[in-house]
């Protein structure tokens, strides 16, 4: 690249696959094996971010192209922006807009970093370049920017709750909050409207380089594609078996569905309440633990959130995402899957 622009790919985190020049969150080689809704949501860059350090630069310029948000994205991310964080603290938000080729300048407070720059996910931006800059002066400047040092990797599979719906900004989704707390490099494999235990996703998850894995799905098995209790139990068993075939010793935490008041005691079209589906998923996990899987742990989801933590009866608000993150952090630490406090 020229004019000081650098390839953004080495700086990207949470972006394991590319398709037609864009970041995607599912293996494009498998796109014909995935349900259409899963593949569509995989093209939203949930959890994707830049992580970098600087030397002598006081700003970072980012070139990007972005499209109009769809109706779903307007709900999940109503104020798209680039958000800079360091050491867990939010520093600045720069509004983003649909564009063919625009540059955003992000001021960097003193220090080398590392910094994290969360993307305006609802716009599905395609990053065209990054470069160090100084102050308010236009154009490149002296100084350097480099990818942040690698951290242990954590891959999380789930549905819209994992994808981060109704967190007021991407950095407040429970996966992002938990990853910051634990010092992990997270990959968000949450697919809104989907995340029903698709077996192709189990194979993709098993193939990812990650030191810790987490599953958090099930609520869409009550509604989007209704499952019976027996079907979800068998789906969970198969999902776990496929992961363990390739990753027998990788720490794996399973979070069962959180509270969904309308569904708890109401049968779906397959005759199962969410309470019954939750029991089926948990029993499949507990059976495998009892059979000797020492690297598998269960976090029951029912008690984690109250009705006051839900925006629409399904998705957590910021307080709910924070509670869910705290519970996952505690569960990972108690199971010995993450560093203690």
Tab-separated table of C-alpha atoms in Angstrom:
chain	number	residue	atom	x	y	z
A	1	UNK	CA	0.000	0.000	0.000
A	2	UNK	CA	1.114	3.629	-0.425
A	3	UNK	CA	0.916	6.978	1.442
A	4	UNK	CA	1.754	5.157	4.645
A	5	UNK	CA	-1.338	2.925	4.543
A	6	UNK	CA	-0.879	-0.539	6.043
A	7	UNK	CA	-2.809	-3.727	5.384
A	8	UNK	CA	-5.350	-3.939	8.239
A	9	UNK	CA	-5.500	-7.736	8.317
A	10	UNK	CA	-2.592	-8.270	10.762
A	11	UNK	CA	-4.354	-5.938	13.230
A	12	UNK	CA	-7.745	-7.651	13.082
A	13	UNK	CA	-8.962	-9.874	15.918
A	14	UNK	CA	-12.044	-12.086	16.014
A	15	UNK	CA	-11.959	-12.440	12.210
A	16	UNK	CA	-10.958	-15.991	11.282
A	17	UNK	CA	-12.333	-16.166	7.715
A	18	UNK	CA	-12.523	-14.036	4.544
A	19	UNK	CA	-15.040	-14.206	1.699
A	20	UNK	CA	-14.931	-11.991	-1.378
A	21	UNK	CA	-12.611	-9.548	0.378
A	22	UNK	CA	-14.749	-9.255	3.525
A	23	UNK	CA	-14.456	-10.595	7.040
A	24	UNK	CA	-16.980	-13.347	7.787
A	25	UNK	CA	-17.658	-15.376	10.933
A	26	UNK	CA	-18.204	-18.778	9.360
A	27	UNK	CA	-16.079	-20.811	7.016
A	28	UNK	CA	-17.119	-19.837	3.464
A	29	UNK	CA	-16.151	-23.301	2.273
A	30	UNK	CA	-19.120	-24.518	4.316
A	31	UNK	CA	-21.632	-21.874	3.270
A	32	UNK	CA	-23.763	-24.358	1.290
A	33	UNK	CA	-23.911	-26.687	4.311
A	34	UNK	CA	-25.085	-23.952	6.676
A	35	UNK	CA	-28.677	-22.769	7.072
A	36	UNK	CA	-29.206	-19.550	5.122
A	37	UNK	CA	-29.913	-17.509	8.260
A	38	UNK	CA	-26.648	-18.682	9.833
A	39	UNK	CA	-24.601	-17.713	6.780
A	40	UNK	CA	-26.346	-14.325	6.507
A	41	UNK	CA	-25.562	-13.476	10.133
A	42	UNK	CA	-21.981	-14.701	9.724
A	43	UNK	CA	-21.422	-11.723	7.411
A	44	UNK	CA	-22.028	-9.241	10.268
A	45	UNK	CA	-18.622	-8.613	11.915
A	46	UNK	CA	-19.797	-9.047	15.510
A	47	UNK	CA	-16.860	-8.878	17.896
A	48	UNK	CA	-14.367	-8.040	15.145
A	49	UNK	CA	-11.922	-5.317	16.161
A	50	UNK	CA	-8.467	-3.841	15.632
A	51	UNK	CA	-5.844	-4.353	18.346
A	52	UNK	CA	-2.598	-2.418	18.115
A	53	UNK	CA	0.262	-0.590	19.794
A	54	UNK	CA	1.859	2.692	18.708
A	55	UNK	CA	5.227	4.400	18.961
A	56	UNK	CA	5.343	8.151	18.376
A	57	UNK	CA	1.833	8.422	16.924
A	58	UNK	CA	-0.972	10.360	18.608
A	59	UNK	CA	-3.751	9.291	16.255
A	60	UNK	CA	-4.719	6.371	14.060
A	61	UNK	CA	-6.327	6.798	10.658
A	62	UNK	CA	-8.613	4.058	9.360
A	63	UNK	CA	-9.857	3.875	5.769
A	64	UNK	CA	-13.090	1.963	5.350
A	65	UNK	CA	-16.058	1.295	3.109
A	66	UNK	CA	-19.469	0.590	4.627
A	67	UNK	CA	-22.994	-0.156	3.486
A	68	UNK	CA	-26.401	0.840	4.756
A	69	UNK	CA	-27.493	-1.127	7.820
A	70	UNK	CA	-30.372	-3.536	7.394
A	71	UNK	CA	-33.475	-3.330	9.620
A	72	UNK	CA	-32.043	-5.877	12.063
A	73	UNK	CA	-28.789	-3.934	12.405
A	74	UNK	CA	-30.663	-0.700	13.094
A	75	UNK	CA	-32.153	-2.482	16.100
A	76	UNK	CA	-28.960	-4.047	17.424
A	77	UNK	CA	-26.613	-1.076	16.822
A	78	UNK	CA	-28.588	2.180	16.451
A	79	UNK	CA	-25.573	4.512	16.664
A	80	UNK	CA	-22.693	2.941	14.698
A	81	UNK	CA	-19.263	4.205	15.703
A	82	UNK	CA	-15.615	3.313	16.013
A	83	UNK	CA	-14.937	2.948	19.745
A	84	UNK	CA	-11.436	3.058	21.213
A	85	UNK	CA	-10.601	1.252	24.451
A	86	UNK	CA	-7.452	0.722	26.482
A	87	UNK	CA	-7.097	-1.380	29.638
A	88	UNK	CA	-10.844	-1.959	29.605
A	89	UNK	CA	-11.770	1.739	29.626
A	90	UNK	CA	-13.686	3.452	26.827
A	91	UNK	CA	-11.701	6.439	25.537
A	92	UNK	CA	-13.474	7.865	22.499
A	93	UNK	CA	-16.283	7.107	20.024
A	94	UNK	CA	-16.150	8.355	16.439
A	95	UNK	CA	-19.487	8.161	14.532
A	96	UNK	CA	-19.386	6.121	11.332
A	97	UNK	CA	-21.535	6.320	8.222
A	98	UNK	CA	-22.227	4.393	5.017
A	99	UNK	CA	-19.539	5.286	2.491
A	100	UNK	CA	-17.619	4.015	-0.523
A	101	UNK	CA	-14.235	5.132	0.840
A	102	UNK	CA	-13.849	7.292	3.951
A	103	UNK	CA	-11.147	7.934	6.528
A	104	UNK	CA	-11.762	8.251	10.240
A	105	UNK	CA	-9.136	9.760	12.550
A	106	UNK	CA	-9.021	8.267	16.039
A	107	UNK	CA	-7.085	10.274	18.654
A	108	UNK	CA	-4.844	8.166	20.879
A	109	UNK	CA	-4.259	9.318	24.463
A	110	UNK	CA	-0.645	9.167	25.642
A	111	UNK	CA	0.958	5.783	25.878
A	112	UNK	CA	1.841	2.939	23.592
A	113	UNK	CA	-1.253	0.852	24.256
A	114	UNK	CA	-2.261	-1.798	23.519
A	115	UNK	CA	-5.447	-0.256	22.155
A	116	UNK	CA	-8.616	-1.932	20.936
A	117	UNK	CA	-10.748	-0.291	18.269
A	118	UNK	CA	-14.249	-1.748	18.013
A	119	UNK	CA	-15.899	-1.446	14.607
A	120	UNK	CA	-19.328	-0.053	13.654
A	121	UNK	CA	-20.672	-3.577	13.270
A	122	UNK	CA	-24.093	-2.648	11.913
A	123	UNK	CA	-22.454	-1.112	8.819
A	124	UNK	CA	-20.426	-4.268	8.081
A	125	UNK	CA	-17.364	-2.129	7.297
A	126	UNK	CA	-14.619	-3.340	5.003
A	127	UNK	CA	-11.304	-1.982	6.251
A	128	UNK	CA	-9.104	-0.617	3.479
A	129	UNK	CA	-6.045	0.515	5.439
A	130	UNK	CA	-4.647	1.830	8.705
A	131	UNK	CA	-1.790	4.234	9.372
A	132	UNK	CA	-0.320	6.233	12.260
A	133	UNK	CA	-0.950	9.963	12.362
A	134	UNK	CA	-0.234	12.949	14.580
A	135	UNK	CA	-2.652	15.333	16.242
A	136	UNK	CA	-5.147	16.923	13.866
A	137	UNK	CA	-2.793	17.126	10.921
A	138	UNK	CA	-4.177	15.473	7.794
A	139	UNK	CA	-2.226	12.654	6.200
A	140	UNK	CA	0.378	10.227	7.506
A	141	UNK	CA	2.902	11.227	10.136
A	142	UNK	CA	6.035	9.918	11.746
A	143	UNK	CA	5.525	7.149	14.237
A	144	UNK	CA	4.595	3.523	13.913
A	145	UNK	CA	1.645	1.275	14.562
A	146	UNK	CA	1.987	-2.469	15.105
A	147	UNK	CA	-0.357	-5.365	15.852
A	148	UNK	CA	-0.884	-5.926	19.563
A	149	UNK	CA	0.846	-8.936	21.116
A	150	UNK	CA	-1.150	-12.171	20.830
A	151	UNK	CA	-3.318	-13.345	23.712
A	152	UNK	CA	-4.951	-16.697	24.493
A	153	UNK	CA	-7.889	-17.266	22.158
A	154	UNK	CA	-11.506	-17.945	23.142
A	155	UNK	CA	-14.181	-18.929	20.625
A	156	UNK	CA	-17.856	-18.594	21.582
A	157	UNK	CA	-20.750	-20.145	19.634
A	158	UNK	CA	-24.345	-19.078	20.161
A	159	UNK	CA	-27.332	-17.057	19.006
A	160	UNK	CA	-28.348	-13.376	19.022
A	161	UNK	CA	-27.587	-13.040	22.726
A	162	UNK	CA	-24.005	-14.103	22.022
A	163	UNK	CA	-23.907	-11.926	18.913
A	164	UNK	CA	-24.573	-9.000	21.255
A	165	UNK	CA	-28.104	-7.906	20.534
A	166	UNK	CA	-29.352	-4.904	22.512
A	167	UNK	CA	-26.034	-4.134	24.127
A	168	UNK	CA	-25.856	-0.369	23.556
A	169	UNK	CA	-22.507	-0.761	21.781
A	170	UNK	CA	-20.485	-3.755	20.544
A	171	UNK	CA	-17.908	-3.421	23.310
A	172	UNK	CA	-20.629	-4.086	25.925
A	173	UNK	CA	-21.770	-7.441	24.552
A	174	UNK	CA	-21.205	-10.134	27.163
A	175	UNK	CA	-18.527	-11.891	25.118
A	176	UNK	CA	-16.522	-8.667	24.777
A	177	UNK	CA	-16.873	-7.827	28.477
A	178	UNK	CA	-15.833	-11.317	29.601
A	179	UNK	CA	-12.895	-11.390	27.190
A	180	UNK	CA	-11.571	-8.074	28.529
A	181	UNK	CA	-11.898	-9.317	32.094
A	182	UNK	CA	-10.013	-12.522	31.343
A	183	UNK	CA	-7.443	-11.064	28.951
A	184	UNK	CA	-8.627	-13.311	26.113
A	185	UNK	CA	-8.762	-12.749	22.357
A	186	UNK	CA	-12.362	-13.703	21.605
A	187	UNK	CA	-14.024	-14.818	18.397
A	188	UNK	CA	-17.780	-14.237	18.390
A	189	UNK	CA	-19.661	-17.007	16.559
A	190	UNK	CA	-23.121	-15.838	17.629
A	191	UNK	CA	-25.727	-15.941	14.863
A	192	UNK	CA	-28.965	-14.035	15.485
A	193	UNK	CA	-32.066	-16.057	14.690
A	194	UNK	CA	-29.886	-19.140	14.304
A	195	UNK	CA	-27.322	-20.742	16.626
A	196	UNK	CA	-29.430	-23.904	16.980
A	197	UNK	CA	-26.576	-26.406	17.225
A	198	UNK	CA	-25.803	-26.594	13.506
A	199	UNK	CA	-23.384	-29.504	13.176
A	200	UNK	CA	-21.335	-27.767	10.483
A	201	UNK	CA	-20.686	-25.062	13.086
A	202	UNK	CA	-19.405	-27.683	15.519
A	203	UNK	CA	-16.845	-28.800	12.946
A	204	UNK	CA	-15.818	-25.195	12.242
A	205	UNK	CA	-15.506	-24.445	15.943
A	206	UNK	CA	-13.341	-27.516	16.440
A	207	UNK	CA	-11.047	-26.411	13.613
A	208	UNK	CA	-10.432	-22.921	15.006
A	209	UNK	CA	-7.186	-22.270	16.885
A	210	UNK	CA	-8.502	-21.515	20.383
A	211	UNK	CA	-7.384	-22.320	23.910
A	212	UNK	CA	-10.942	-22.131	25.338
A	213	UNK	CA	-14.366	-22.837	23.787
A	214	UNK	CA	-17.865	-21.875	24.917
A	215	UNK	CA	-21.331	-22.835	23.677
A	216	UNK	CA	-24.383	-20.716	24.545
A	217	UNK	CA	-27.414	-21.695	22.499
A	218	UNK	CA	-30.908	-23.131	22.767
A	219	UNK	CA	-33.460	-20.320	22.891
A	220	UNK	CA	-33.961	-20.425	19.110
A	221	UNK	CA	-34.641	-24.148	19.412
A	222	UNK	CA	-37.872	-23.143	21.147
A	223	UNK	CA	-38.969	-20.620	18.531
A	224	UNK	CA	-37.116	-20.182	15.245
A	225	UNK	CA	-36.924	-23.890	14.395
A	226	UNK	CA	-38.927	-25.668	17.109
A	227	UNK	CA	-37.151	-28.636	18.642
A	228	UNK	CA	-38.552	-31.364	20.825
A	229	UNK	CA	-36.721	-32.186	24.029
A	230	UNK	CA	-35.344	-35.384	22.513
A	231	UNK	CA	-34.139	-33.574	19.388
A	232	UNK	CA	-32.230	-30.932	21.355
A	233	UNK	CA	-30.692	-33.576	23.622
A	234	UNK	CA	-29.406	-35.520	20.606
A	235	UNK	CA	-28.280	-32.331	18.838
A	236	UNK	CA	-26.271	-31.331	21.907
A	237	UNK	CA	-24.727	-34.794	22.199
A	238	UNK	CA	-23.699	-34.749	18.542
A	239	UNK	CA	-22.379	-31.184	18.740
A	240	UNK	CA	-20.197	-32.071	21.717
A	241	UNK	CA	-19.059	-35.342	20.126
A	242	UNK	CA	-17.959	-33.566	16.949
A	243	UNK	CA	-15.931	-31.046	18.933
A	244	UNK	CA	-14.352	-33.740	21.090
A	245	UNK	CA	-13.434	-35.833	18.054
A	246	UNK	CA	-10.950	-33.101	17.102
A	247	UNK	CA	-10.402	-31.277	20.422
A	248	UNK	CA	-10.583	-33.854	23.218
A	249	UNK	CA	-8.750	-31.776	25.821
A	250	UNK	CA	-9.731	-28.169	25.032
A	251	UNK	CA	-11.574	-26.516	27.936
A	252	UNK	CA	-15.254	-26.228	26.957
A	253	UNK	CA	-17.963	-24.366	28.889
A	254	UNK	CA	-21.624	-24.815	27.932
A	255	UNK	CA	-24.131	-22.137	28.982
A	256	UNK	CA	-27.740	-23.303	28.810
A	257	UNK	CA	-30.507	-20.874	27.719
A	258	UNK	CA	-31.089	-17.840	29.902
A	259	UNK	CA	-34.517	-16.700	31.052
A	260	UNK	CA	-37.186	-16.173	28.380
A	261	UNK	CA	-40.416	-15.571	30.332
A	262	UNK	CA	-42.918	-16.229	27.524
A	263	UNK	CA	-41.312	-19.572	26.713
A	264	UNK	CA	-40.486	-21.070	30.101
A	265	UNK	CA	-43.767	-22.978	30.531
A	266	UNK	CA	-45.307	-22.625	27.077
A	267	UNK	CA	-44.933	-25.556	24.659
A	268	UNK	CA	-43.592	-24.762	21.201
A	269	UNK	CA	-44.906	-26.368	18.013
A	270	UNK	CA	-42.841	-29.477	18.801
A	271	UNK	CA	-44.426	-29.749	22.258
A	272	UNK	CA	-41.458	-28.579	24.382
A	273	UNK	CA	-41.264	-25.687	26.800
A	274	UNK	CA	-38.007	-23.777	27.117
A	275	UNK	CA	-37.624	-25.202	30.625
A	276	UNK	CA	-37.793	-28.701	29.154
A	277	UNK	CA	-35.358	-27.829	26.366
A	278	UNK	CA	-32.960	-26.382	28.903
A	279	UNK	CA	-33.162	-29.570	30.953
A	280	UNK	CA	-32.447	-31.646	27.841
A	281	UNK	CA	-29.381	-29.614	26.896
A	282	UNK	CA	-28.064	-29.696	30.465
A	283	UNK	CA	-28.614	-33.432	30.769
A	284	UNK	CA	-26.614	-34.050	27.582
A	285	UNK	CA	-23.725	-32.047	29.030
A	286	UNK	CA	-23.943	-33.694	32.448
A	287	UNK	CA	-23.961	-37.155	30.874
A	288	UNK	CA	-20.695	-36.429	29.122
A	289	UNK	CA	-19.145	-34.993	32.290
A	290	UNK	CA	-20.237	-38.099	34.211
A	291	UNK	CA	-18.681	-40.255	31.499
A	292	UNK	CA	-15.299	-38.692	32.247
A	293	UNK	CA	-14.911	-35.488	30.218
A	294	UNK	CA	-12.756	-33.549	32.682
A	295	UNK	CA	-12.462	-30.543	30.380
A	296	UNK	CA	-16.207	-29.886	30.079
A	297	UNK	CA	-18.279	-27.691	32.397
A	298	UNK	CA	-21.899	-26.511	32.533
A	299	UNK	CA	-23.227	-23.095	33.529
A	300	UNK	CA	-27.030	-23.310	34.027
A	301	UNK	CA	-28.587	-20.279	32.363
A	302	UNK	CA	-31.983	-20.057	34.070
A	303	UNK	CA	-30.895	-18.138	37.203
A	304	UNK	CA	-28.444	-15.759	35.514
A	305	UNK	CA	-30.868	-12.999	34.460
A	306	UNK	CA	-34.112	-11.529	35.768
A	307	UNK	CA	-36.931	-9.954	33.793
A	308	UNK	CA	-35.518	-6.495	34.541
A	309	UNK	CA	-32.372	-7.459	32.595
A	310	UNK	CA	-34.318	-8.132	29.381
A	311	UNK	CA	-35.114	-5.475	26.774
A	312	UNK	CA	-37.773	-7.404	24.862
A	313	UNK	CA	-38.304	-10.522	26.906
A	314	UNK	CA	-35.405	-12.275	25.130
A	315	UNK	CA	-32.274	-10.114	24.814
A	316	UNK	CA	-30.305	-8.598	27.711
A	317	UNK	CA	-29.785	-4.891	28.245
A	318	UNK	CA	-26.330	-3.616	29.191
A	319	UNK	CA	-26.824	-4.659	32.819
A	320	UNK	CA	-27.896	-8.109	31.647
A	321	UNK	CA	-24.889	-8.478	29.366
A	322	UNK	CA	-22.651	-7.455	32.280
A	323	UNK	CA	-24.270	-10.049	34.597
A	324	UNK	CA	-23.950	-12.755	31.989
A	325	UNK	CA	-20.292	-11.846	31.404
A	326	UNK	CA	-19.567	-11.971	35.140
A	327	UNK	CA	-21.211	-15.392	35.456
A	328	UNK	CA	-19.230	-16.798	32.532
A	329	UNK	CA	-15.970	-15.389	33.925
A	330	UNK	CA	-16.657	-17.005	37.289
A	331	UNK	CA	-17.613	-20.325	35.687
A	332	UNK	CA	-14.474	-20.414	33.522
A	333	UNK	CA	-12.284	-19.625	36.517
A	334	UNK	CA	-14.015	-22.097	38.844
A	335	UNK	CA	-13.569	-24.838	36.242
A	336	UNK	CA	-9.885	-23.992	35.929
A	337	UNK	CA	-10.358	-22.906	32.301
A	338	UNK	CA	-9.157	-19.322	32.868
A	339	UNK	CA	-6.682	-17.559	35.168
A	340	UNK	CA	-8.021	-16.829	38.688
A	341	UNK	CA	-8.389	-13.287	39.968
